[in-house]
PDB file of C-alpha atoms in Angstrom:
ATOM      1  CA  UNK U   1     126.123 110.158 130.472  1.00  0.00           C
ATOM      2  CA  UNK U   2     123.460 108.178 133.014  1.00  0.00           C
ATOM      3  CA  UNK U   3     120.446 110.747 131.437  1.00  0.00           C
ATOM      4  CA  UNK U   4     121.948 109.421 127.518  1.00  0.00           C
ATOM      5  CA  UNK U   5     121.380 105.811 128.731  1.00  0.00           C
ATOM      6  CA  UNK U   6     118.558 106.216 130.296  1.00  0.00           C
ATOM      7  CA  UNK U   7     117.154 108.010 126.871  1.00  0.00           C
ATOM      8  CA  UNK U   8     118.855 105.597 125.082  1.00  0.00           C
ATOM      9  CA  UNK U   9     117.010 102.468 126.879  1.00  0.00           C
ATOM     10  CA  UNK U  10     113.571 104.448 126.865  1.00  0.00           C
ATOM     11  CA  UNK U  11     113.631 104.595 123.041  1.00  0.00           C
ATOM     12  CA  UNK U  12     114.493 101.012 122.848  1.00  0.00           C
ATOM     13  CA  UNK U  13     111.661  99.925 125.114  1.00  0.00           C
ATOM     14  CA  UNK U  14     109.598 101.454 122.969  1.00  0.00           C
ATOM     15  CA  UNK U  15     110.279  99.886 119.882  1.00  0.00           C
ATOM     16  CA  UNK U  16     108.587  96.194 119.026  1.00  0.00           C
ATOM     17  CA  UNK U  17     110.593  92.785 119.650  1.00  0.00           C
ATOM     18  CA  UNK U  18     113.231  92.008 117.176  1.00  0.00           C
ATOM     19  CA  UNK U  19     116.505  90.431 118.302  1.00  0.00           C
ATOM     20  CA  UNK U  20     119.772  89.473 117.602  1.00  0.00           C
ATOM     21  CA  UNK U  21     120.710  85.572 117.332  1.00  0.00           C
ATOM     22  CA  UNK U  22     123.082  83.623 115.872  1.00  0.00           C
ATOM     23  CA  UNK U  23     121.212  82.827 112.870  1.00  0.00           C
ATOM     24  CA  UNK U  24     119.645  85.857 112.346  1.00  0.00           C
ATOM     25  CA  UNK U  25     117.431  87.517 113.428  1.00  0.00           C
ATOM     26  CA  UNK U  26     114.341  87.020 114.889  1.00  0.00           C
ATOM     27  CA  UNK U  27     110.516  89.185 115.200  1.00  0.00           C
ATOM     28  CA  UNK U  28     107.606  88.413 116.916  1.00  0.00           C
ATOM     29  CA  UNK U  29     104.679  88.067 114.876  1.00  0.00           C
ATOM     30  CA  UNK U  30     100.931  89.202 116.344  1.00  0.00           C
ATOM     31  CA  UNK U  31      97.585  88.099 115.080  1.00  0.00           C
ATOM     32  CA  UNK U  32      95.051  90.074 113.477  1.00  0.00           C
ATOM     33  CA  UNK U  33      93.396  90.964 117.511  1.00  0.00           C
ATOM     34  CA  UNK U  34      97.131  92.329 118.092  1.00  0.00           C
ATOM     35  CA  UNK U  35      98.468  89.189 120.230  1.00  0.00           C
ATOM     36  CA  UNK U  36     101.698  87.157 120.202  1.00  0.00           C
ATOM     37  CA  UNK U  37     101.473  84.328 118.100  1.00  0.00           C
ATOM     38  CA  UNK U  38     105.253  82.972 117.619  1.00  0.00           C
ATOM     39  CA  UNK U  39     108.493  84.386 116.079  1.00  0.00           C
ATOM     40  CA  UNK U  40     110.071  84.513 112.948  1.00  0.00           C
ATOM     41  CA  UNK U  41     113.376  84.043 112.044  1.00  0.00           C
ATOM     42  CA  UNK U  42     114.757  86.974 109.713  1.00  0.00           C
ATOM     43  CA  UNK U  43     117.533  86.347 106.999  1.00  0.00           C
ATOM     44  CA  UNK U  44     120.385  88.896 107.597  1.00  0.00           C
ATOM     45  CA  UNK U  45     120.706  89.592 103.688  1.00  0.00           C
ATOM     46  CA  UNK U  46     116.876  91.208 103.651  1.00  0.00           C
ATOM     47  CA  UNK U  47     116.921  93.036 107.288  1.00  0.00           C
ATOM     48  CA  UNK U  48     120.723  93.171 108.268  1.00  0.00           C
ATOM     49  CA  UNK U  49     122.002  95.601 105.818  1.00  0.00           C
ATOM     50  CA  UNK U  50     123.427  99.207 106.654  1.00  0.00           C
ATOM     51  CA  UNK U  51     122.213 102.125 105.366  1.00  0.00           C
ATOM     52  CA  UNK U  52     123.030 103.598 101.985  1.00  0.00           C
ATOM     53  CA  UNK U  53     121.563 106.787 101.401  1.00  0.00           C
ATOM     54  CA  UNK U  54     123.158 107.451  97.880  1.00  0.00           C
ATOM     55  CA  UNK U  55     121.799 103.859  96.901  1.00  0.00           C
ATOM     56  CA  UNK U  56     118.161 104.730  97.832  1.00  0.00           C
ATOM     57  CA  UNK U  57     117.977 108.322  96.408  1.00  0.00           C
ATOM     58  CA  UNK U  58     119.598 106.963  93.360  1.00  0.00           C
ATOM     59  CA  UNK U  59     117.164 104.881  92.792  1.00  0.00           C
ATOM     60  CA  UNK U  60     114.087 106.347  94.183  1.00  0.00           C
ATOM     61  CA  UNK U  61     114.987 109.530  91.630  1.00  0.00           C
ATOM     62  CA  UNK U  62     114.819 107.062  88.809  1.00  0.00           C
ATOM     63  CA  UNK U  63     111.452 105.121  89.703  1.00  0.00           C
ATOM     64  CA  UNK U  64     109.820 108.652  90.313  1.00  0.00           C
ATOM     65  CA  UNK U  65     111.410 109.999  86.905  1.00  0.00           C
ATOM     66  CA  UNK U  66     110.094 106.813  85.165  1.00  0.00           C
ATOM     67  CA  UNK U  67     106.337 107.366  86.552  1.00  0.00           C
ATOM     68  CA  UNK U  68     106.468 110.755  85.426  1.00  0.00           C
ATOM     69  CA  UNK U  69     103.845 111.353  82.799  1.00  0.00           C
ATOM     70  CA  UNK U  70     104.750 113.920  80.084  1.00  0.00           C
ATOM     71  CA  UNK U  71     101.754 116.332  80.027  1.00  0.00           C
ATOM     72  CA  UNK U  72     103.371 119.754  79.150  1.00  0.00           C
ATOM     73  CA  UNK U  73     103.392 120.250  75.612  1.00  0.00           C
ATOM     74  CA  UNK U  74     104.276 123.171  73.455  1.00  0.00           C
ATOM     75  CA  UNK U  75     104.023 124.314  69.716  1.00  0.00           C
ATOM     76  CA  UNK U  76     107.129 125.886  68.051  1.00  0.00           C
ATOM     77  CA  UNK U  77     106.611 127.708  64.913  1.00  0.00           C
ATOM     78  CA  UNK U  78     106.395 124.632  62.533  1.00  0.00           C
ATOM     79  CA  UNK U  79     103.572 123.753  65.037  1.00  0.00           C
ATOM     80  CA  UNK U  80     101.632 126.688  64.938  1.00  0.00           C
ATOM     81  CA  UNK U  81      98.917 127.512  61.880  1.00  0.00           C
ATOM     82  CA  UNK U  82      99.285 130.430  59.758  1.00  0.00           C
ATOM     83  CA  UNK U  83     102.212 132.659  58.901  1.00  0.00           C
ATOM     84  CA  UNK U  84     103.018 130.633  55.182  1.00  0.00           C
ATOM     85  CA  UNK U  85     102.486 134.824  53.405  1.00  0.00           C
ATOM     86  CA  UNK U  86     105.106 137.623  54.339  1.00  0.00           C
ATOM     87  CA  UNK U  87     103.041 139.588  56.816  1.00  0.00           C
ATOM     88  CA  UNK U  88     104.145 142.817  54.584  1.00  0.00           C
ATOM     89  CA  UNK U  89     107.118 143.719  51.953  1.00  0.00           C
ATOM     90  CA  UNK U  90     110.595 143.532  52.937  1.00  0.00           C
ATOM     91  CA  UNK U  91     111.519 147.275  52.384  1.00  0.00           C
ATOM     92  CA  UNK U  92     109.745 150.644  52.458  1.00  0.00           C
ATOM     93  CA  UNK U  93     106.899 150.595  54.837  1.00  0.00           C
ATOM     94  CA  UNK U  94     108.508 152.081  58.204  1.00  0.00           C
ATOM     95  CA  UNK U  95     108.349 148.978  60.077  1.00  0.00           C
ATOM     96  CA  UNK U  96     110.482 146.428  61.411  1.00  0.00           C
ATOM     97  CA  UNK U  97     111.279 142.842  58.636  1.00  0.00           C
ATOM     98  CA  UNK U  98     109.655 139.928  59.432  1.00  0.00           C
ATOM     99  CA  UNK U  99     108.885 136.817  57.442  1.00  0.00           C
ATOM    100  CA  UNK U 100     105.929 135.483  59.338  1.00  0.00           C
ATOM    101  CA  UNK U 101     103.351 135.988  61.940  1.00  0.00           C
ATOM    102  CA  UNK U 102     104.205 133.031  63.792  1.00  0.00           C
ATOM    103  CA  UNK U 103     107.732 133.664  64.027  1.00  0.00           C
ATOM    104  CA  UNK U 104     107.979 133.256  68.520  1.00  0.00           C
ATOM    105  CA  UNK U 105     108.672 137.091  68.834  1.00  0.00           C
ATOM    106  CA  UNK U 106     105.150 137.402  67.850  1.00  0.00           C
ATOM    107  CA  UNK U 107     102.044 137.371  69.560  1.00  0.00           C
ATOM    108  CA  UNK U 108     100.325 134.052  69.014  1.00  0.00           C
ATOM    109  CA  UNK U 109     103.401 132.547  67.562  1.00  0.00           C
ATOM    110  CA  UNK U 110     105.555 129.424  68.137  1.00  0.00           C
ATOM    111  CA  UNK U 111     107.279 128.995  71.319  1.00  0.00           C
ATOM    112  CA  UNK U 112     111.348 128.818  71.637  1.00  0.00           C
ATOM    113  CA  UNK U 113     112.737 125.940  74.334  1.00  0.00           C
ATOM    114  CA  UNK U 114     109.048 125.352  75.723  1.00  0.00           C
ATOM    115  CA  UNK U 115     108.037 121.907  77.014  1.00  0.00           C
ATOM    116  CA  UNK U 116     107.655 119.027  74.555  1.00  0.00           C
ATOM    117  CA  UNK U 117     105.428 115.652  74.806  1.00  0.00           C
ATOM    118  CA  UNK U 118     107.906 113.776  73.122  1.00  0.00           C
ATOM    119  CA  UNK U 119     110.869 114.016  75.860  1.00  0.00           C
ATOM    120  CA  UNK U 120     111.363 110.830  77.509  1.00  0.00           C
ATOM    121  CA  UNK U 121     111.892 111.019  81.635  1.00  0.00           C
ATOM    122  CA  UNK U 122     112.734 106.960  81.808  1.00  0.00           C
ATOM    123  CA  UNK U 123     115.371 106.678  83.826  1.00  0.00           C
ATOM    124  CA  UNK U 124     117.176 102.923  84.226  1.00  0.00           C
ATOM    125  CA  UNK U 125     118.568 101.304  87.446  1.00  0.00           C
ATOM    126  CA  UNK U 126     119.777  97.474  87.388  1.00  0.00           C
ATOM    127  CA  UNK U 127     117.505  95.010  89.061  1.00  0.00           C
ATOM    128  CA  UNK U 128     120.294  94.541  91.592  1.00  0.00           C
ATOM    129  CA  UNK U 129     120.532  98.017  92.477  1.00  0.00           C
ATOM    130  CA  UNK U 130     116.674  98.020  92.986  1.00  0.00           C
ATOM    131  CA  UNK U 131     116.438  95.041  95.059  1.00  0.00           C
ATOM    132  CA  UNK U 132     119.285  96.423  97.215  1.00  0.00           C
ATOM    133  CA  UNK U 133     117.390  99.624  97.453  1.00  0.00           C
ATOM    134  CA  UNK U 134     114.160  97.293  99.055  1.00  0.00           C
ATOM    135  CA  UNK U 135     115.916  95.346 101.607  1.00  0.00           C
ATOM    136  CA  UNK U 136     118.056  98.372 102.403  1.00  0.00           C
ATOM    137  CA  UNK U 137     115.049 100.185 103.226  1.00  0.00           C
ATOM    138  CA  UNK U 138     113.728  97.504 104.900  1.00  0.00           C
ATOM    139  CA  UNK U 139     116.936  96.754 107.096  1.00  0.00           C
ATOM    140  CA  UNK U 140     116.226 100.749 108.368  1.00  0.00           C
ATOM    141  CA  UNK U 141     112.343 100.400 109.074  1.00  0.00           C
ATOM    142  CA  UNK U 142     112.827  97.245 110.865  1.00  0.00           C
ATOM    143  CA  UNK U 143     116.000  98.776 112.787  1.00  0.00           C
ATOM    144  CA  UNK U 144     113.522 102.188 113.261  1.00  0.00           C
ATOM    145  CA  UNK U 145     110.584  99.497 114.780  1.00  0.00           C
ATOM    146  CA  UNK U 146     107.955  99.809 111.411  1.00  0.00           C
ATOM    147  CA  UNK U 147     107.618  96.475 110.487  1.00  0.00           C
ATOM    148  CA  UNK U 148     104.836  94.771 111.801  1.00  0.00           C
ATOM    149  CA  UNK U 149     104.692  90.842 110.853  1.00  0.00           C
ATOM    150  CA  UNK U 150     101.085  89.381 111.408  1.00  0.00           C
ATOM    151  CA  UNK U 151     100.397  85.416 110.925  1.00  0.00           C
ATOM    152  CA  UNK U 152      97.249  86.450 108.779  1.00  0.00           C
ATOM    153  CA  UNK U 153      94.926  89.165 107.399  1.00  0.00           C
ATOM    154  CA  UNK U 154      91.948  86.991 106.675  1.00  0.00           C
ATOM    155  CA  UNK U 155      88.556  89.352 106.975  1.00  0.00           C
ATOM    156  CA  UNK U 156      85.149  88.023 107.934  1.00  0.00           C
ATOM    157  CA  UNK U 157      83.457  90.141 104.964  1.00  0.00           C
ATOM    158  CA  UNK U 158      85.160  92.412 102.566  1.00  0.00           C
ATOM    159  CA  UNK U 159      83.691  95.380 104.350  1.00  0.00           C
ATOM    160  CA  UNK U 160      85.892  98.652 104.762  1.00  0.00           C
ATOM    161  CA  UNK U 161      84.146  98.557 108.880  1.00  0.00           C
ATOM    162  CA  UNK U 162      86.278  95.365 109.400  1.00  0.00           C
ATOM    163  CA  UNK U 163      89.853  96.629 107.507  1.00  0.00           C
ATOM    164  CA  UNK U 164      88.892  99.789 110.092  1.00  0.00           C
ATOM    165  CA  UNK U 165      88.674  97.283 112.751  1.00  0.00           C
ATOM    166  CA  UNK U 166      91.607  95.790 111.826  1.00  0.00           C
ATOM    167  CA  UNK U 167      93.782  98.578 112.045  1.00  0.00           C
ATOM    168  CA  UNK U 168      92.585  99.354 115.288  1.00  0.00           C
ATOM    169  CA  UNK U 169      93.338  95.881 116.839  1.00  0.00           C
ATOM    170  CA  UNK U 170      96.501  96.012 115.597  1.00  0.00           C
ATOM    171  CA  UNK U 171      97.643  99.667 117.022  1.00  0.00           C
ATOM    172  CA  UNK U 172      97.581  98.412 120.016  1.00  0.00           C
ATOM    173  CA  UNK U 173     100.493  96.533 119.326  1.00  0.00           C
ATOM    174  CA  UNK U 174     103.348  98.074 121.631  1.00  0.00           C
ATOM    175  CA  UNK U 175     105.382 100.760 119.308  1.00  0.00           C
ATOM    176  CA  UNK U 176     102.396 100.887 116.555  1.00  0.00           C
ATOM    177  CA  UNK U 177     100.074 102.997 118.710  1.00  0.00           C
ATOM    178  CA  UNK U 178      99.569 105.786 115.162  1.00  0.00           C
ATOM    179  CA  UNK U 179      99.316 102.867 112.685  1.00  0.00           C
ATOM    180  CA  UNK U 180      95.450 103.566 113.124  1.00  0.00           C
ATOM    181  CA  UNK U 181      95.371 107.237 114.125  1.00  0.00           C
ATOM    182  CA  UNK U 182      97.427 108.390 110.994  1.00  0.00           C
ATOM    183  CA  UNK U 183      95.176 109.973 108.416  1.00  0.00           C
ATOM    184  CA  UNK U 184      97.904 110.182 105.899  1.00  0.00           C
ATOM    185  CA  UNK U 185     100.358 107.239 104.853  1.00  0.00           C
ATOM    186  CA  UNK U 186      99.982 105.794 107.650  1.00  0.00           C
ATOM    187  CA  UNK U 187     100.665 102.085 106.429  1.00  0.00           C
ATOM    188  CA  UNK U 188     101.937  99.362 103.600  1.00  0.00           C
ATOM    189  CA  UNK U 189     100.772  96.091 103.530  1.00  0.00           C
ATOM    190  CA  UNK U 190     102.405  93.596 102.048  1.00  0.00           C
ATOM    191  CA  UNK U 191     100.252  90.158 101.016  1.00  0.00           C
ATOM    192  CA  UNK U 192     101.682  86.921 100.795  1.00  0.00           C
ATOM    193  CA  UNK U 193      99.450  85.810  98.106  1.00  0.00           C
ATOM    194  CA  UNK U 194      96.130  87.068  96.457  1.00  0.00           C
ATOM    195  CA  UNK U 195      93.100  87.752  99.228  1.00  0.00           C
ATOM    196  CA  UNK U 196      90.656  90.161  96.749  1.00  0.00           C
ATOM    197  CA  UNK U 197      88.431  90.501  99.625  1.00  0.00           C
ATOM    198  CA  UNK U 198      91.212  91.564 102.029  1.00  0.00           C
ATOM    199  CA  UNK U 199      92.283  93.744  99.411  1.00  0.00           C
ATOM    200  CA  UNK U 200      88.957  95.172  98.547  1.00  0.00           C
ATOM    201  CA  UNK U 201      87.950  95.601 102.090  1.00  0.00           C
ATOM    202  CA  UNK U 202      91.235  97.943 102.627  1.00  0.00           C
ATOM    203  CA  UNK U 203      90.997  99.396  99.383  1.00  0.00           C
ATOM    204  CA  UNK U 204      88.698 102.299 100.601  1.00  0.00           C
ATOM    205  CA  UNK U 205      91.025 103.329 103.502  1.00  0.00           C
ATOM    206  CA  UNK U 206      93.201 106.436 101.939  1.00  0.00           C
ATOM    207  CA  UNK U 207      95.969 106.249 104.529  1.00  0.00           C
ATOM    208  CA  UNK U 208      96.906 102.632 103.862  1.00  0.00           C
ATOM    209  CA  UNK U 209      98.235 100.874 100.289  1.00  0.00           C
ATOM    210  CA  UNK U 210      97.359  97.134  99.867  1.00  0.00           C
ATOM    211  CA  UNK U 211      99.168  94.744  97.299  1.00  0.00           C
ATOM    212  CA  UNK U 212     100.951  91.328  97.279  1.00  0.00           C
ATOM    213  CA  UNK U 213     104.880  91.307  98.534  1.00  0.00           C
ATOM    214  CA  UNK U 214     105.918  89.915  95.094  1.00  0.00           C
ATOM    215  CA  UNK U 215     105.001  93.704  94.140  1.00  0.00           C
ATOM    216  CA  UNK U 216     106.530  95.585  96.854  1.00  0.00           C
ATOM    217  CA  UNK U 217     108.645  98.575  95.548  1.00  0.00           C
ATOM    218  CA  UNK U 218     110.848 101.262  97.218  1.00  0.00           C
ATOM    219  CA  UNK U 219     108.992 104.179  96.982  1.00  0.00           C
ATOM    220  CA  UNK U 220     105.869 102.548  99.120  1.00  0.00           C
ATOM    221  CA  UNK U 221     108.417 101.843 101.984  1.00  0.00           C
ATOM    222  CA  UNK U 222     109.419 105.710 101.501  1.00  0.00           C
ATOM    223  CA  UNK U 223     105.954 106.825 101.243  1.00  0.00           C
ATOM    224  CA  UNK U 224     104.013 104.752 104.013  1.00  0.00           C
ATOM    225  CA  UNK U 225     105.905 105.256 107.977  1.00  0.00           C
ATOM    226  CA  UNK U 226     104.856 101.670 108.519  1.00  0.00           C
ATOM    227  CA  UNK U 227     104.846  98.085 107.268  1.00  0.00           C
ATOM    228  CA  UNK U 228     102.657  95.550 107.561  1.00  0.00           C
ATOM    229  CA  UNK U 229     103.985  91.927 106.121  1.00  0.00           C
ATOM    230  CA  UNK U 230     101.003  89.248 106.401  1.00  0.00           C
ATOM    231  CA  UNK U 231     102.093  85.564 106.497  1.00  0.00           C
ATOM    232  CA  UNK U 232     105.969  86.376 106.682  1.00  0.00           C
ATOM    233  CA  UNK U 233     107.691  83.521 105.977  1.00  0.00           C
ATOM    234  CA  UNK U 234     105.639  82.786 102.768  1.00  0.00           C
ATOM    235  CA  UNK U 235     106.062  87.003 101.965  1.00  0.00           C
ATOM    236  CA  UNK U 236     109.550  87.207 102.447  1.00  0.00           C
ATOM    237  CA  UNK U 237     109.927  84.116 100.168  1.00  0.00           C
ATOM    238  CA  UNK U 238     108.455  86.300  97.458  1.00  0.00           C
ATOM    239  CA  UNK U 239     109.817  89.666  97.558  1.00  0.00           C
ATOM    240  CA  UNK U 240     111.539  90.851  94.250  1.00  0.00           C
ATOM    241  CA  UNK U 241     115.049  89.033  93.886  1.00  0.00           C
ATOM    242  CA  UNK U 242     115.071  87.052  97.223  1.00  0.00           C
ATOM    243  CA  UNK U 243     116.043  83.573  95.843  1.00  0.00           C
ATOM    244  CA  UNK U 244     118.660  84.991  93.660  1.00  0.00           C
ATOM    245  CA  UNK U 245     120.085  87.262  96.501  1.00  0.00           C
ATOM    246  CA  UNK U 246     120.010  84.242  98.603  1.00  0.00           C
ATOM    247  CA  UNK U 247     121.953  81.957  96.435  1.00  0.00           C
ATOM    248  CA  UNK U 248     124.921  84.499  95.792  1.00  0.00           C
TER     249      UNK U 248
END
């Protein structure tokens, strides 16, 4: 039982400040260099939800189904050009009746059940479900120590070098050691307003996604281990459904 606590307290040591008060709760947020700058006071109906697995499947399925492009395409026998004559007479030659060459039991002839370009894969969720889906996700990554809150992302040029250096200032923020060693989806950051440069500078990087918070969509926080929200009290303000949500 001592060796589970100990593990226990080890994990949670290693996982960045966010606490429990009684309005909320509350993150430290770091600088672009990777040093405290202040706190941040989190409302409970964006981080302090419990997990719903069924909720986030259900609607991660959907937004994949709906970016789904419909490639495959097959002809059937209506498709396909040739076969108007009888290939041969009906009775008296030997061989097997057929009405057409392009019937699908011949070679080079329509195709029975195949794919067609013309299915639809849309699949609808309400907005509420969707916005639940966000800040449920978000409730887990912040619980799971992968949201990173930063007062500012401001670049000197809108060079790839400095998004690199950028990165690498801010792994050495306690608990986000891989946020710069991860070649693959390593990172999400979320904008609290338009910064082209900042956006142009990171745009290179192919382990990190870049795009305002008003934009911020399940399947990112599925895809990327961490999060990155710049200017959080402006970001949160912004994210899809939060003044509605709020208000209910």
């Amino acid at each position: 039982m001592d060796s589970l606590r100990s593990k226990k307290s080890k994990i949670s040591a290693d996982l960045p400040e966010a606490s429990q008060t009684s309005n909320g709760l509350d993150a430290t947020v770091y600088s672009l260099n990777g040093k405290k700058s202040g706190t941040v006071s989190l409302p409970e109906y964006i981080f302090g939800l419990n997990w719903n697995a069924d909720l986030v499947k259900q609607v991660a399925d959907s937004l994949l189904s709906s970016k789904r492009k419909n490639v495959a395409h097959t002809k059937d026998r209506s498709d396909v050009r040739g076969g108007g004559k009888k290939p041969w007479r009906q009775k008296g030659t030997g061989r097997a009746r057929h009405g057409s060459i392009r019937s699908p039991i011949w070679v080079g002839g329509g195709v029975t059940g195949g794919p067609r370009n013309e299915k639809n894969f849309e699949r609808k969720v309400s907005k509420k479900m969707r916005t639940k889906a966000l800040y449920t996700i978000l409730s887990r990554k912040l619980k799971d120590g992968e949201v990173l809150f930063i007062d500012s992302i401001v670049l000197n040029e809108p060079k790839t070098m400095e998004a690199v250096k950028a990165l690498e200032s801010l792994s050495s923020i306690k608990g986000f050691e891989k946020l710069f060693l991860k070649k693959n989806n390593a990172a999400a950051i979320a904008l609290s307003g338009k910064y082209k440069e900042t956006e142009r500078a990171f745009n290179n990087l192919g382990n990190v996604e870049i795009f305002e918070a008003r934009n911020l969509n399940p399947l990112s926080l599925l895809e990327y281990k961490y999060l990155v929200i710049e200017n959080p009290l402006k970001a949160l303000a912004v994210l899809p459904g939060a003044t509605k949500l709020n208000h209910e």
